[in-house]
Amino acid sequence: MLQLNAILASLPEGDKAALKPHLKATHLQQKTVLFETGDTITAVYFPTSAVVSLVSTLTTGEMTEAAMVGRDGAVGIASALDGKVAMCRAIVQLGGDAMVCDPSAFRSAAMQSEKLISKIMRHEQTLFAQAQQSTACMANHEVDARLCRWLLRARDLAGADQLPFTQEFLAEMLGVRRPSVTTVARTLQEAGIIKYRRGHIEIVDVEALRESACECYETVRGQYEQLLGAPLGS
């Protein structure tokens, strides 16, 4: 199972051996909230097939995604560096499996390994860069290009062309109104790029989706490659 998460798979054998007794397999249900803003982080998650969105929420209930984490990363990993208070909401975007570790056990292992500390720091850098890119994307790019970028990222992390998303959920993640997503989804379907039915999207033409996406998709892929190794997806 450790090989299914890029962070765990990239660790030296000594670090894997130190962590393995503390890692437990779990299944994360879609729409489960792992923690809310201000919560104390009580678990570190290493997704193997699940995908988690890190979102900022407003008092009105509206939310916008800052970053997306899947088998290329971890959720709550900063707790190893005393980052015990959550700065955002973590919600399971795609249900699936993950390895979970107690933060204190993970911190103990990290304190014994410079390489693990370095990996944690680079992961947090990458998340921060992804959040910055998301902010720039929202301010400067049209909804159609942003949706294409988002679907490509979700596809990379899910490792599948079939994505169980409602238009309402997509609108929340992109910070737009649902009619905007409906219009774009219809246009993409008419172009033969996706097939859409209620609560389900199938990516039909990946290359056309890439051509329609904004530059942020490749930028984020490049950041992951630079800081954490080869990017996911093809």
Short mmCIF file of C-alpha atoms in Angstrom, two decimals:
data_model
loop_
_atom_site.label_atom_id
_atom_site.label_comp_id
_atom_site.label_asym_id
_atom_site.label_seq_id
_atom_site.Cartn_x
_atom_site.Cartn_y
_atom_site.Cartn_z
CA MET A 1 0.00 0.00 0.00
CA LEU A 2 2.89 2.39 0.73
CA GLN A 3 3.87 2.26 -2.94
CA LEU A 4 0.48 3.68 -3.95
CA ASN A 5 1.21 7.06 -2.37
CA ALA A 6 4.03 9.07 -3.93
CA ILE A 7 5.20 10.60 -0.63
CA LEU A 8 5.44 7.27 1.18
CA ALA A 9 6.90 5.49 -1.84
CA SER A 10 9.71 8.04 -2.16
CA LEU A 11 10.94 7.67 1.44
CA PRO A 12 14.17 5.80 2.25
CA GLU A 13 13.65 2.25 3.55
CA GLY A 14 14.55 3.30 7.11
CA ASP A 15 11.81 5.94 7.17
CA LYS A 16 9.30 3.50 5.69
CA ALA A 17 10.17 0.97 8.40
CA ALA A 18 9.74 3.61 11.12
CA LEU A 19 6.34 4.69 9.83
CA LYS A 20 4.88 1.35 8.75
CA PRO A 21 3.74 0.19 12.25
CA HIS A 22 1.80 3.46 12.64
CA LEU A 23 0.05 3.44 9.27
CA LYS A 24 -3.43 2.02 8.96
CA ALA A 25 -5.50 1.52 5.85
CA THR A 26 -8.84 3.32 5.73
CA HIS A 27 -11.57 4.13 3.24
CA LEU A 28 -12.69 7.72 2.85
CA GLN A 29 -16.27 8.32 1.76
CA GLN A 30 -16.99 11.08 -0.76
CA LYS A 31 -18.01 14.40 0.88
CA THR A 32 -16.54 13.41 4.27
CA VAL A 33 -15.03 16.42 6.05
CA LEU A 34 -11.65 15.38 7.50
CA PHE A 35 -11.27 18.61 9.46
CA GLU A 36 -12.63 22.14 9.60
CA THR A 37 -10.74 25.44 9.78
CA GLY A 38 -9.49 25.88 13.34
CA ASP A 39 -9.73 22.19 14.24
CA THR A 40 -6.84 20.36 15.85
CA ILE A 41 -5.47 17.91 13.28
CA THR A 42 -5.90 14.42 14.71
CA ALA A 43 -4.72 12.35 11.74
CA VAL A 44 -2.34 12.54 8.80
CA TYR A 45 -3.80 11.11 5.60
CA PHE A 46 -1.82 9.66 2.70
CA PRO A 47 -4.37 9.08 -0.09
CA THR A 48 -3.80 6.08 -2.32
CA SER A 49 -6.94 6.41 -4.43
CA ALA A 50 -9.02 9.06 -2.61
CA VAL A 51 -8.81 12.74 -3.59
CA VAL A 52 -9.18 15.54 -1.03
CA SER A 53 -9.94 19.22 -1.62
CA LEU A 54 -8.53 21.88 0.69
CA VAL A 55 -11.06 24.70 0.68
CA SER A 56 -11.54 28.14 2.18
CA THR A 57 -15.01 28.84 3.56
CA LEU A 58 -16.93 32.03 4.24
CA THR A 59 -19.47 32.75 6.96
CA THR A 60 -22.15 32.67 4.25
CA GLY A 61 -21.35 28.99 3.64
CA GLU A 62 -19.70 29.57 0.28
CA MET A 63 -16.40 27.83 -0.31
CA THR A 64 -13.63 27.81 -2.89
CA GLU A 65 -10.92 25.23 -3.43
CA ALA A 66 -7.32 26.28 -2.76
CA ALA A 67 -5.61 22.96 -3.50
CA MET A 68 -6.30 19.36 -4.45
CA VAL A 69 -4.43 16.44 -2.83
CA GLY A 70 -4.40 12.81 -3.89
CA ARG A 71 -1.90 9.99 -4.31
CA ASP A 72 0.82 12.56 -4.96
CA GLY A 73 0.68 14.05 -1.46
CA ALA A 74 -0.71 14.06 2.06
CA VAL A 75 -3.30 15.88 4.15
CA GLY A 76 -2.39 17.21 7.59
CA ILE A 77 1.30 16.51 7.12
CA ALA A 78 2.29 19.89 8.62
CA SER A 79 1.23 18.56 12.02
CA ALA A 80 4.68 16.94 12.14
CA LEU A 81 6.12 20.46 12.31
CA ASP A 82 3.73 21.63 15.05
CA GLY A 83 1.19 22.83 12.49
CA LYS A 84 -1.55 21.25 14.55
CA VAL A 85 -4.29 23.76 13.82
CA ALA A 86 -6.06 23.38 10.47
CA MET A 87 -6.02 26.52 8.31
CA CYS A 88 -8.72 25.27 5.94
CA ARG A 89 -11.42 22.66 5.51
CA ALA A 90 -10.41 19.29 4.08
CA ILE A 91 -13.26 17.53 2.27
CA VAL A 92 -13.09 14.22 0.41
CA GLN A 93 -13.72 15.08 -3.22
CA LEU A 94 -13.48 11.51 -4.55
CA GLY A 95 -14.06 8.57 -2.26
CA GLY A 96 -11.27 6.02 -2.05
CA ASP A 97 -8.53 4.54 0.07
CA ALA A 98 -5.83 6.17 2.18
CA MET A 99 -3.21 5.35 4.77
CA VAL A 100 -3.72 7.21 8.03
CA CYS A 101 -1.18 7.95 10.76
CA ASP A 102 -1.39 9.49 14.24
CA PRO A 103 0.27 12.95 14.14
CA SER A 104 2.41 12.32 17.23
CA ALA A 105 3.79 9.07 15.78
CA PHE A 106 4.44 10.79 12.46
CA ARG A 107 6.19 13.67 14.22
CA SER A 108 8.41 11.24 16.18
CA ALA A 109 9.48 9.57 12.94
CA ALA A 110 10.09 12.94 11.27
CA MET A 111 12.26 14.18 14.13
CA GLN A 112 14.59 11.24 13.50
CA SER A 113 15.02 11.87 9.77
CA GLU A 114 16.31 14.92 7.95
CA LYS A 115 15.11 13.44 4.66
CA LEU A 116 11.55 13.08 5.97
CA ILE A 117 11.60 16.65 7.31
CA SER A 118 12.85 17.83 3.91
CA LYS A 119 10.05 15.91 2.17
CA ILE A 120 7.45 17.51 4.46
CA MET A 121 8.81 21.00 3.80
CA ARG A 122 8.81 20.49 0.03
CA HIS A 123 5.29 19.10 0.15
CA GLU A 124 4.07 22.18 2.05
CA GLN A 125 5.88 24.42 -0.45
CA THR A 126 4.08 22.65 -3.27
CA LEU A 127 0.68 23.02 -1.61
CA PHE A 128 1.32 26.71 -1.01
CA ALA A 129 2.37 27.16 -4.64
CA GLN A 130 -0.78 25.33 -5.79
CA ALA A 131 -2.94 27.62 -3.64
CA GLN A 132 -1.19 30.70 -5.05
CA GLN A 133 -1.75 29.44 -8.58
CA SER A 134 -5.43 28.83 -7.82
CA THR A 135 -5.77 32.44 -6.66
CA ALA A 136 -4.15 33.76 -9.83
CA CYS A 137 -6.29 31.41 -11.92
CA MET A 138 -9.54 32.63 -10.37
CA ALA A 139 -8.59 36.26 -10.91
CA ASN A 140 -7.40 36.00 -14.51
CA HIS A 141 -8.88 33.02 -16.35
CA GLU A 142 -12.34 32.29 -17.70
CA VAL A 143 -14.57 29.62 -16.20
CA ASP A 144 -14.24 27.25 -19.17
CA ALA A 145 -10.43 27.16 -19.01
CA ARG A 146 -10.52 26.80 -15.23
CA LEU A 147 -12.96 23.91 -15.36
CA CYS A 148 -10.78 22.10 -17.91
CA ARG A 149 -7.74 22.62 -15.70
CA TRP A 150 -9.64 21.32 -12.67
CA LEU A 151 -10.90 18.21 -14.47
CA LEU A 152 -7.39 17.37 -15.68
CA ARG A 153 -5.98 17.64 -12.17
CA ALA A 154 -8.78 15.47 -10.78
CA ARG A 155 -8.16 12.93 -13.55
CA ASP A 156 -4.44 12.75 -12.72
CA LEU A 157 -5.12 12.10 -9.04
CA ALA A 158 -7.97 9.66 -9.61
CA GLY A 159 -6.12 7.79 -12.35
CA ALA A 160 -9.39 7.48 -14.24
CA ASP A 161 -11.47 9.20 -16.92
CA GLN A 162 -14.71 8.60 -15.01
CA LEU A 163 -15.34 11.29 -12.39
CA PRO A 164 -18.45 11.29 -10.14
CA PHE A 165 -19.02 15.04 -9.77
CA THR A 166 -22.23 17.04 -9.69
CA GLN A 167 -22.38 20.47 -11.32
CA GLU A 168 -23.16 21.93 -7.90
CA PHE A 169 -19.94 20.53 -6.45
CA LEU A 170 -17.88 21.76 -9.40
CA ALA A 171 -19.37 25.23 -9.00
CA GLU A 172 -18.46 25.26 -5.30
CA MET A 173 -14.87 24.22 -5.98
CA LEU A 174 -14.44 26.83 -8.71
CA GLY A 175 -16.19 29.57 -6.75
CA VAL A 176 -18.77 30.26 -9.47
CA ARG A 177 -22.53 29.94 -9.94
CA ARG A 178 -23.95 26.61 -11.06
CA PRO A 179 -25.38 27.98 -14.35
CA SER A 180 -21.82 28.89 -15.39
CA VAL A 181 -20.71 25.28 -14.95
CA THR A 182 -23.81 24.03 -16.75
CA THR A 183 -23.03 26.21 -19.77
CA VAL A 184 -19.38 25.16 -19.94
CA ALA A 185 -20.19 21.46 -19.46
CA ARG A 186 -22.71 21.63 -22.28
CA THR A 187 -20.15 23.29 -24.58
CA LEU A 188 -17.49 20.68 -23.76
CA GLN A 189 -19.97 17.87 -24.36
CA GLU A 190 -21.06 19.30 -27.71
CA ALA A 191 -17.38 19.49 -28.69
CA GLY A 192 -16.94 15.82 -27.86
CA ILE A 193 -14.44 16.51 -25.07
CA ILE A 194 -16.53 15.12 -22.22
CA LYS A 195 -19.73 13.17 -21.71
CA TYR A 196 -21.91 14.41 -18.90
CA ARG A 197 -24.92 12.99 -17.14
CA ARG A 198 -26.25 13.86 -13.73
CA GLY A 199 -23.49 13.39 -11.16
CA HIS A 200 -21.04 11.83 -13.60
CA ILE A 201 -18.41 13.15 -16.02
CA GLU A 202 -16.46 11.05 -18.50
CA ILE A 203 -13.39 12.60 -20.11
CA VAL A 204 -13.45 11.50 -23.75
CA ASP A 205 -10.71 13.60 -25.39
CA VAL A 206 -7.83 14.30 -23.01
CA GLU A 207 -5.72 16.19 -25.55
CA ALA A 208 -8.59 18.53 -26.43
CA LEU A 209 -9.19 19.08 -22.71
CA ARG A 210 -5.52 20.04 -22.29
CA GLU A 211 -5.74 22.45 -25.20
CA SER A 212 -8.79 24.08 -23.61
CA ALA A 213 -7.27 24.34 -20.12
CA CYS A 214 -5.47 27.41 -18.84
CA GLU A 215 -1.72 27.41 -18.24
CA CYS A 216 -2.24 26.70 -14.53
CA TYR A 217 -2.57 22.95 -15.11
CA GLU A 218 0.95 22.64 -16.54
CA THR A 219 2.31 25.14 -14.01
CA VAL A 220 1.10 23.04 -11.06
CA ARG A 221 2.42 19.86 -12.71
CA GLY A 222 5.79 21.56 -13.11
CA GLN A 223 5.83 22.61 -9.47
CA TYR A 224 5.17 19.04 -8.32
CA GLU A 225 7.88 17.72 -10.64
CA GLN A 226 10.42 20.28 -9.37
CA LEU A 227 9.73 19.84 -5.66
CA LEU A 228 8.45 16.27 -5.25
CA GLY A 229 9.49 14.31 -8.33
CA ALA A 230 7.73 13.16 -11.50
CA PRO A 231 4.14 14.42 -11.87
CA LEU A 232 1.16 12.12 -12.08
CA GLY A 233 -0.87 11.68 -15.24
CA SER A 234 0.12 11.33 -18.85
#
